[in-house]
Amino acid sequence: MAIFHTLSAPACRRNQGFALVLALSLMAFILLLLLSLSTFVRVESANSAQRIDTTASQQNALVALKEAIGELQTTAGADQRITATGGLWATPAAGAEHLVGVWSSEDRDGDGQADGDFQRWLVSRVDDADSRDIALVAVAQPVRLDGDQYVSTSDDFVVLV
């Protein structure tokens, strides 16, 4: 019986070593799984933040578009006004030939022809009174690109697009 006992002891030790290797392998697998999940969550969080920023930018652009269309409808009116570009000016300044102006189509003096009274240029300015001056197209309106590739203008002039 002593022989049987000595033969079973090394087999038992061999099984204990296998259990240790198996336990360490499972722990390594669980660690790898946790790292993978944390990386996945981090990437998805970044994508979600980017989607939120993109949606906010799109909503801001829609609000600006609606404001611009509202300004156009208010200024140009319903078949009461005529719109034309600054290129109709005899010598428009550089950058001003693409500005859109609004003229009245009313006949105030009763001669059967539209008087063509100038209303305003469709531009956004700090001082709105400047956009009502027809000579605005005679002044150069510089537009520059800054380092972030956004269109930047002087402090008080932005063309409505």
C-alpha atoms as an extended CHARMM CRD file, in Angstrom:
* protein
*
       161  EXT
         1         1  MET       CA              0.0000000000        0.0000000000        0.0000000000  PROA      1               0.0000000000
         2         2  ALA       CA              2.9260000000        2.2290000000        0.5600000000  PROA      2               0.0000000000
         3         3  ILE       CA              3.7750000000        1.9660000000       -3.1330000000  PROA      3               0.0000000000
         4         4  PHE       CA              0.2940000000        3.0610000000       -4.1190000000  PROA      4               0.0000000000
         5         5  HSD       CA              0.5480000000        6.0590000000       -1.8220000000  PROA      5               0.0000000000
         6         6  THR       CA              3.8450000000        7.2250000000       -3.2670000000  PROA      6               0.0000000000
         7         7  LEU       CA              2.5300000000        6.9330000000       -6.8280000000  PROA      7               0.0000000000
         8         8  SER       CA             -0.5480000000        9.0620000000       -6.2080000000  PROA      8               0.0000000000
         9         9  ALA       CA              1.2810000000       11.9760000000       -4.5400000000  PROA      9               0.0000000000
        10        10  PRO       CA              3.0850000000       13.2440000000       -7.6940000000  PROA      10              0.0000000000
        11        11  ALA       CA             -0.1140000000       12.9410000000       -9.7370000000  PROA      11              0.0000000000
        12        12  CYS       CA             -1.9250000000       15.0710000000       -7.1750000000  PROA      12              0.0000000000
        13        13  ARG       CA              0.7720000000       17.7600000000       -7.3090000000  PROA      13              0.0000000000
        14        14  ARG       CA              0.5880000000       17.8160000000      -11.0770000000  PROA      14              0.0000000000
        15        15  ASN       CA             -3.1690000000       18.5060000000      -10.9130000000  PROA      15              0.0000000000
        16        16  GLN       CA             -2.6230000000       21.3590000000       -8.4250000000  PROA      16              0.0000000000
        17        17  GLY       CA             -0.2030000000       23.0560000000      -10.8320000000  PROA      17              0.0000000000
        18        18  PHE       CA             -2.6960000000       22.7310000000      -13.6680000000  PROA      18              0.0000000000
        19        19  ALA       CA             -5.3740000000       24.4000000000      -11.5520000000  PROA      19              0.0000000000
        20        20  LEU       CA             -3.0220000000       27.3050000000      -10.8110000000  PROA      20              0.0000000000
        21        21  VAL       CA             -2.2150000000       27.7840000000      -14.5090000000  PROA      21              0.0000000000
        22        22  LEU       CA             -5.9070000000       27.5670000000      -15.3690000000  PROA      22              0.0000000000
        23        23  ALA       CA             -6.8180000000       30.1450000000      -12.6790000000  PROA      23              0.0000000000
        24        24  LEU       CA             -4.1020000000       32.5620000000      -13.8570000000  PROA      24              0.0000000000
        25        25  SER       CA             -5.2160000000       32.1420000000      -17.4670000000  PROA      25              0.0000000000
        26        26  LEU       CA             -8.8170000000       32.9140000000      -16.5360000000  PROA      26              0.0000000000
        27        27  MET       CA             -7.7110000000       36.0080000000      -14.5800000000  PROA      27              0.0000000000
        28        28  ALA       CA             -5.6500000000       37.2020000000      -17.5560000000  PROA      28              0.0000000000
        29        29  PHE       CA             -8.6350000000       36.6530000000      -19.8560000000  PROA      29              0.0000000000
        30        30  ILE       CA            -10.9180000000       38.6150000000      -17.5100000000  PROA      30              0.0000000000
        31        31  LEU       CA             -8.3470000000       41.4360000000      -17.3240000000  PROA      31              0.0000000000
        32        32  LEU       CA             -8.1250000000       41.5180000000      -21.1230000000  PROA      32              0.0000000000
        33        33  LEU       CA            -11.9090000000       41.5740000000      -21.3340000000  PROA      33              0.0000000000
        34        34  LEU       CA            -12.1090000000       44.4930000000      -18.8700000000  PROA      34              0.0000000000
        35        35  LEU       CA             -9.4590000000       46.4600000000      -20.7710000000  PROA      35              0.0000000000
        36        36  SER       CA            -11.2890000000       45.8490000000      -24.0430000000  PROA      36              0.0000000000
        37        37  LEU       CA            -14.5950000000       46.9810000000      -22.5710000000  PROA      37              0.0000000000
        38        38  SER       CA            -13.0760000000       50.1160000000      -21.0330000000  PROA      38              0.0000000000
        39        39  THR       CA            -11.4550000000       51.0200000000      -24.3680000000  PROA      39              0.0000000000
        40        40  PHE       CA            -14.7510000000       50.4350000000      -26.1580000000  PROA      40              0.0000000000
        41        41  VAL       CA            -16.6080000000       52.6560000000      -23.6730000000  PROA      41              0.0000000000
        42        42  ARG       CA            -13.9800000000       55.4000000000      -24.0240000000  PROA      42              0.0000000000
        43        43  VAL       CA            -14.1910000000       55.3540000000      -27.8470000000  PROA      43              0.0000000000
        44        44  GLU       CA            -17.9900000000       55.3480000000      -27.8100000000  PROA      44              0.0000000000
        45        45  SER       CA            -18.0230000000       58.2470000000      -25.3350000000  PROA      45              0.0000000000
        46        46  ALA       CA            -15.7450000000       60.2620000000      -27.6260000000  PROA      46              0.0000000000
        47        47  ASN       CA            -17.9460000000       59.4450000000      -30.6240000000  PROA      47              0.0000000000
        48        48  SER       CA            -21.0330000000       60.4410000000      -28.6820000000  PROA      48              0.0000000000
        49        49  ALA       CA            -19.4800000000       63.7760000000      -27.6900000000  PROA      49              0.0000000000
        50        50  GLN       CA            -18.5290000000       64.3980000000      -31.3150000000  PROA      50              0.0000000000
        51        51  ARG       CA            -22.0740000000       63.5780000000      -32.4590000000  PROA      51              0.0000000000
        52        52  ILE       CA            -23.4650000000       65.9960000000      -29.8710000000  PROA      52              0.0000000000
        53        53  ASP       CA            -21.1360000000       68.7700000000      -31.1020000000  PROA      53              0.0000000000
        54        54  THR       CA            -22.0420000000       68.0450000000      -34.7310000000  PROA      54              0.0000000000
        55        55  THR       CA            -25.7530000000       68.1400000000      -33.9360000000  PROA      55              0.0000000000
        56        56  ALA       CA            -25.3620000000       71.4270000000      -32.0510000000  PROA      56              0.0000000000
        57        57  SER       CA            -23.4580000000       72.9220000000      -34.9990000000  PROA      57              0.0000000000
        58        58  GLN       CA            -26.1370000000       71.7860000000      -37.4350000000  PROA      58              0.0000000000
        59        59  GLN       CA            -28.8630000000       73.2550000000      -35.2350000000  PROA      59              0.0000000000
        60        60  ASN       CA            -26.9760000000       76.5710000000      -35.0170000000  PROA      60              0.0000000000
        61        61  ALA       CA            -26.6210000000       76.6040000000      -38.7990000000  PROA      61              0.0000000000
        62        62  LEU       CA            -30.3600000000       75.9660000000      -39.2170000000  PROA      62              0.0000000000
        63        63  VAL       CA            -31.2010000000       78.8200000000      -36.8400000000  PROA      63              0.0000000000
        64        64  ALA       CA            -28.8680000000       81.1530000000      -38.7470000000  PROA      64              0.0000000000
        65        65  LEU       CA            -30.3980000000       80.0500000000      -42.0530000000  PROA      65              0.0000000000
        66        66  LYS       CA            -33.9220000000       80.6900000000      -40.7740000000  PROA      66              0.0000000000
        67        67  GLU       CA            -32.8840000000       84.1240000000      -39.5110000000  PROA      67              0.0000000000
        68        68  ALA       CA            -31.2890000000       84.9540000000      -42.8760000000  PROA      68              0.0000000000
        69        69  ILE       CA            -34.3710000000       83.7940000000      -44.7870000000  PROA      69              0.0000000000
        70        70  GLY       CA            -36.5740000000       85.8090000000      -42.4310000000  PROA      70              0.0000000000
        71        71  GLU       CA            -34.4400000000       88.9010000000      -43.0250000000  PROA      71              0.0000000000
        72        72  LEU       CA            -34.6150000000       88.3090000000      -46.7800000000  PROA      72              0.0000000000
        73        73  GLN       CA            -38.4080000000       87.9520000000      -46.6520000000  PROA      73              0.0000000000
        74        74  THR       CA            -38.7430000000       91.0500000000      -44.4910000000  PROA      74              0.0000000000
        75        75  THR       CA            -36.4620000000       93.1600000000      -46.6720000000  PROA      75              0.0000000000
        76        76  ALA       CA            -37.4380000000       91.9210000000      -50.1270000000  PROA      76              0.0000000000
        77        77  GLY       CA            -41.1430000000       91.6230000000      -49.3270000000  PROA      77              0.0000000000
        78        78  ALA       CA            -43.7470000000       89.8620000000      -51.4520000000  PROA      78              0.0000000000
        79        79  ASP       CA            -43.3990000000       91.1670000000      -55.0370000000  PROA      79              0.0000000000
        80        80  GLN       CA            -42.7110000000       94.6630000000      -53.7210000000  PROA      80              0.0000000000
        81        81  ARG       CA            -38.9740000000       94.7800000000      -54.1700000000  PROA      81              0.0000000000
        82        82  ILE       CA            -36.2360000000       93.9480000000      -56.6570000000  PROA      82              0.0000000000
        83        83  THR       CA            -32.9560000000       92.2630000000      -55.7150000000  PROA      83              0.0000000000
        84        84  ALA       CA            -29.6770000000       92.5080000000      -57.6090000000  PROA      84              0.0000000000
        85        85  THR       CA            -25.9750000000       92.0030000000      -56.9390000000  PROA      85              0.0000000000
        86        86  GLY       CA            -23.4430000000       94.7360000000      -56.3110000000  PROA      86              0.0000000000
        87        87  GLY       CA            -21.9750000000       93.9240000000      -59.7340000000  PROA      87              0.0000000000
        88        88  LEU       CA            -24.5930000000       96.2760000000      -61.2150000000  PROA      88              0.0000000000
        89        89  TRP       CA            -22.7180000000       99.1440000000      -59.5860000000  PROA      89              0.0000000000
        90        90  ALA       CA            -20.5200000000      100.9510000000      -62.1160000000  PROA      90              0.0000000000
        91        91  THR       CA            -17.2570000000      100.0960000000      -60.3590000000  PROA      91              0.0000000000
        92        92  PRO       CA            -17.8340000000       97.8280000000      -57.3680000000  PROA      92              0.0000000000
        93        93  ALA       CA            -14.9590000000       97.4130000000      -54.9480000000  PROA      93              0.0000000000
        94        94  ALA       CA            -13.2070000000       94.0680000000      -54.6930000000  PROA      94              0.0000000000
        95        95  GLY       CA            -15.3670000000       91.6280000000      -52.7630000000  PROA      95              0.0000000000
        96        96  ALA       CA            -18.4760000000       93.8020000000      -53.0160000000  PROA      96              0.0000000000
        97        97  GLU       CA            -19.6570000000       92.6570000000      -56.4450000000  PROA      97              0.0000000000
        98        98  HSD       CA            -21.3900000000       89.6400000000      -54.8860000000  PROA      98              0.0000000000
        99        99  LEU       CA            -23.3470000000       91.5700000000      -52.2580000000  PROA      99              0.0000000000
       100       100  VAL       CA            -27.1000000000       91.4920000000      -52.8340000000  PROA      100             0.0000000000
       101       101  GLY       CA            -29.0360000000       94.7380000000      -52.6610000000  PROA      101             0.0000000000
       102       102  VAL       CA            -32.7800000000       95.4380000000      -52.4800000000  PROA      102             0.0000000000
       103       103  TRP       CA            -34.5730000000       98.1990000000      -54.4150000000  PROA      103             0.0000000000
       104       104  SER       CA            -38.2190000000       99.2090000000      -54.1910000000  PROA      104             0.0000000000
       105       105  SER       CA            -40.4800000000       98.4170000000      -57.1510000000  PROA      105             0.0000000000
       106       106  GLU       CA            -43.1350000000      100.9300000000      -56.1010000000  PROA      106             0.0000000000
       107       107  ASP       CA            -44.2370000000      103.8420000000      -58.2690000000  PROA      107             0.0000000000
       108       108  ARG       CA            -44.5100000000      106.6680000000      -55.7460000000  PROA      108             0.0000000000
       109       109  ASP       CA            -44.5860000000      109.5670000000      -58.1920000000  PROA      109             0.0000000000
       110       110  GLY       CA            -47.3050000000      108.0170000000      -60.4050000000  PROA      110             0.0000000000
       111       111  ASP       CA            -45.3590000000      108.1480000000      -63.6800000000  PROA      111             0.0000000000
       112       112  GLY       CA            -46.0190000000      104.4590000000      -64.4470000000  PROA      112             0.0000000000
       113       113  GLN       CA            -42.4550000000      103.3100000000      -63.7120000000  PROA      113             0.0000000000
       114       114  ALA       CA            -40.8900000000      101.9450000000      -60.5680000000  PROA      114             0.0000000000
       115       115  ASP       CA            -38.8770000000      104.5870000000      -58.7440000000  PROA      115             0.0000000000
       116       116  GLY       CA            -36.1680000000      102.1030000000      -57.7600000000  PROA      116             0.0000000000
       117       117  ASP       CA            -35.5350000000      103.5280000000      -54.3040000000  PROA      117             0.0000000000
       118       118  PHE       CA            -32.6320000000      101.6990000000      -52.6670000000  PROA      118             0.0000000000
       119       119  GLN       CA            -33.6390000000       99.8250000000      -49.5000000000  PROA      119             0.0000000000
       120       120  ARG       CA            -30.5070000000       98.0810000000      -48.1790000000  PROA      120             0.0000000000
       121       121  TRP       CA            -27.7320000000       95.5680000000      -48.7860000000  PROA      121             0.0000000000
       122       122  LEU       CA            -28.3540000000       92.0620000000      -47.4300000000  PROA      122             0.0000000000
       123       123  VAL       CA            -25.3640000000       91.9620000000      -45.0990000000  PROA      123             0.0000000000
       124       124  SER       CA            -24.9800000000       91.6240000000      -41.3530000000  PROA      124             0.0000000000
       125       125  ARG       CA            -23.1790000000       94.5110000000      -39.7370000000  PROA      125             0.0000000000
       126       126  VAL       CA            -22.6550000000       95.7860000000      -36.2400000000  PROA      126             0.0000000000
       127       127  ASP       CA            -24.1620000000       99.0940000000      -37.3860000000  PROA      127             0.0000000000
       128       128  ASP       CA            -27.2670000000       98.2510000000      -39.4360000000  PROA      128             0.0000000000
       129       129  ALA       CA            -27.4170000000      101.8230000000      -40.7640000000  PROA      129             0.0000000000
       130       130  ASP       CA            -24.3390000000      101.1470000000      -42.9350000000  PROA      130             0.0000000000
       131       131  SER       CA            -26.2040000000       98.4360000000      -44.8480000000  PROA      131             0.0000000000
       132       132  ARG       CA            -28.7670000000      101.0440000000      -45.8970000000  PROA      132             0.0000000000
       133       133  ASP       CA            -26.0760000000      103.1250000000      -47.6380000000  PROA      133             0.0000000000
       134       134  ILE       CA            -25.9330000000      102.3510000000      -51.3680000000  PROA      134             0.0000000000
       135       135  ALA       CA            -22.2570000000      103.4050000000      -51.4790000000  PROA      135             0.0000000000
       136       136  LEU       CA            -21.3320000000      100.3620000000      -49.3710000000  PROA      136             0.0000000000
       137       137  VAL       CA            -20.2550000000       98.4830000000      -52.5180000000  PROA      137             0.0000000000
       138       138  ALA       CA            -17.7430000000      101.2170000000      -53.3330000000  PROA      138             0.0000000000
       139       139  VAL       CA            -15.7190000000      100.2590000000      -50.2410000000  PROA      139             0.0000000000
       140       140  ALA       CA            -13.5560000000       97.1420000000      -50.2990000000  PROA      140             0.0000000000
       141       141  GLN       CA            -14.8030000000       94.4440000000      -47.9460000000  PROA      141             0.0000000000
       142       142  PRO       CA            -11.8330000000       92.2110000000      -47.1030000000  PROA      142             0.0000000000
       143       143  VAL       CA            -12.3830000000       88.5800000000      -46.1830000000  PROA      143             0.0000000000
       144       144  ARG       CA             -9.5060000000       86.5250000000      -44.8110000000  PROA      144             0.0000000000
       145       145  LEU       CA             -9.0330000000       82.9320000000      -43.7450000000  PROA      145             0.0000000000
       146       146  ASP       CA             -7.5690000000       82.3900000000      -40.3110000000  PROA      146             0.0000000000
       147       147  GLY       CA             -5.3670000000       79.4980000000      -39.2740000000  PROA      147             0.0000000000
       148       148  ASP       CA             -8.3130000000       77.2890000000      -38.3090000000  PROA      148             0.0000000000
       149       149  GLN       CA             -9.7350000000       77.5230000000      -41.8460000000  PROA      149             0.0000000000
       150       150  TYR       CA            -12.8320000000       79.4200000000      -40.7630000000  PROA      150             0.0000000000
       151       151  VAL       CA            -13.9460000000       82.4020000000      -42.7690000000  PROA      151             0.0000000000
       152       152  SER       CA            -13.1410000000       85.4520000000      -40.7150000000  PROA      152             0.0000000000
       153       153  THR       CA            -13.9730000000       89.0280000000      -41.5880000000  PROA      153             0.0000000000
       154       154  SER       CA            -13.4410000000       92.4540000000      -40.1850000000  PROA      154             0.0000000000
       155       155  ASP       CA            -15.0740000000       93.0820000000      -36.8100000000  PROA      155             0.0000000000
       156       156  ASP       CA            -18.2490000000       94.5840000000      -38.2290000000  PROA      156             0.0000000000
       157       157  PHE       CA            -18.8920000000       92.9280000000      -41.5990000000  PROA      157             0.0000000000
       158       158  VAL       CA            -20.1830000000       89.4810000000      -42.5040000000  PROA      158             0.0000000000
       159       159  VAL       CA            -21.9240000000       88.5750000000      -45.7580000000  PROA      159             0.0000000000
       160       160  LEU       CA            -25.1580000000       86.6440000000      -45.2960000000  PROA      160             0.0000000000
       161       161  VAL       CA            -24.9900000000       83.4250000000      -47.3020000000  PROA      161             0.0000000000
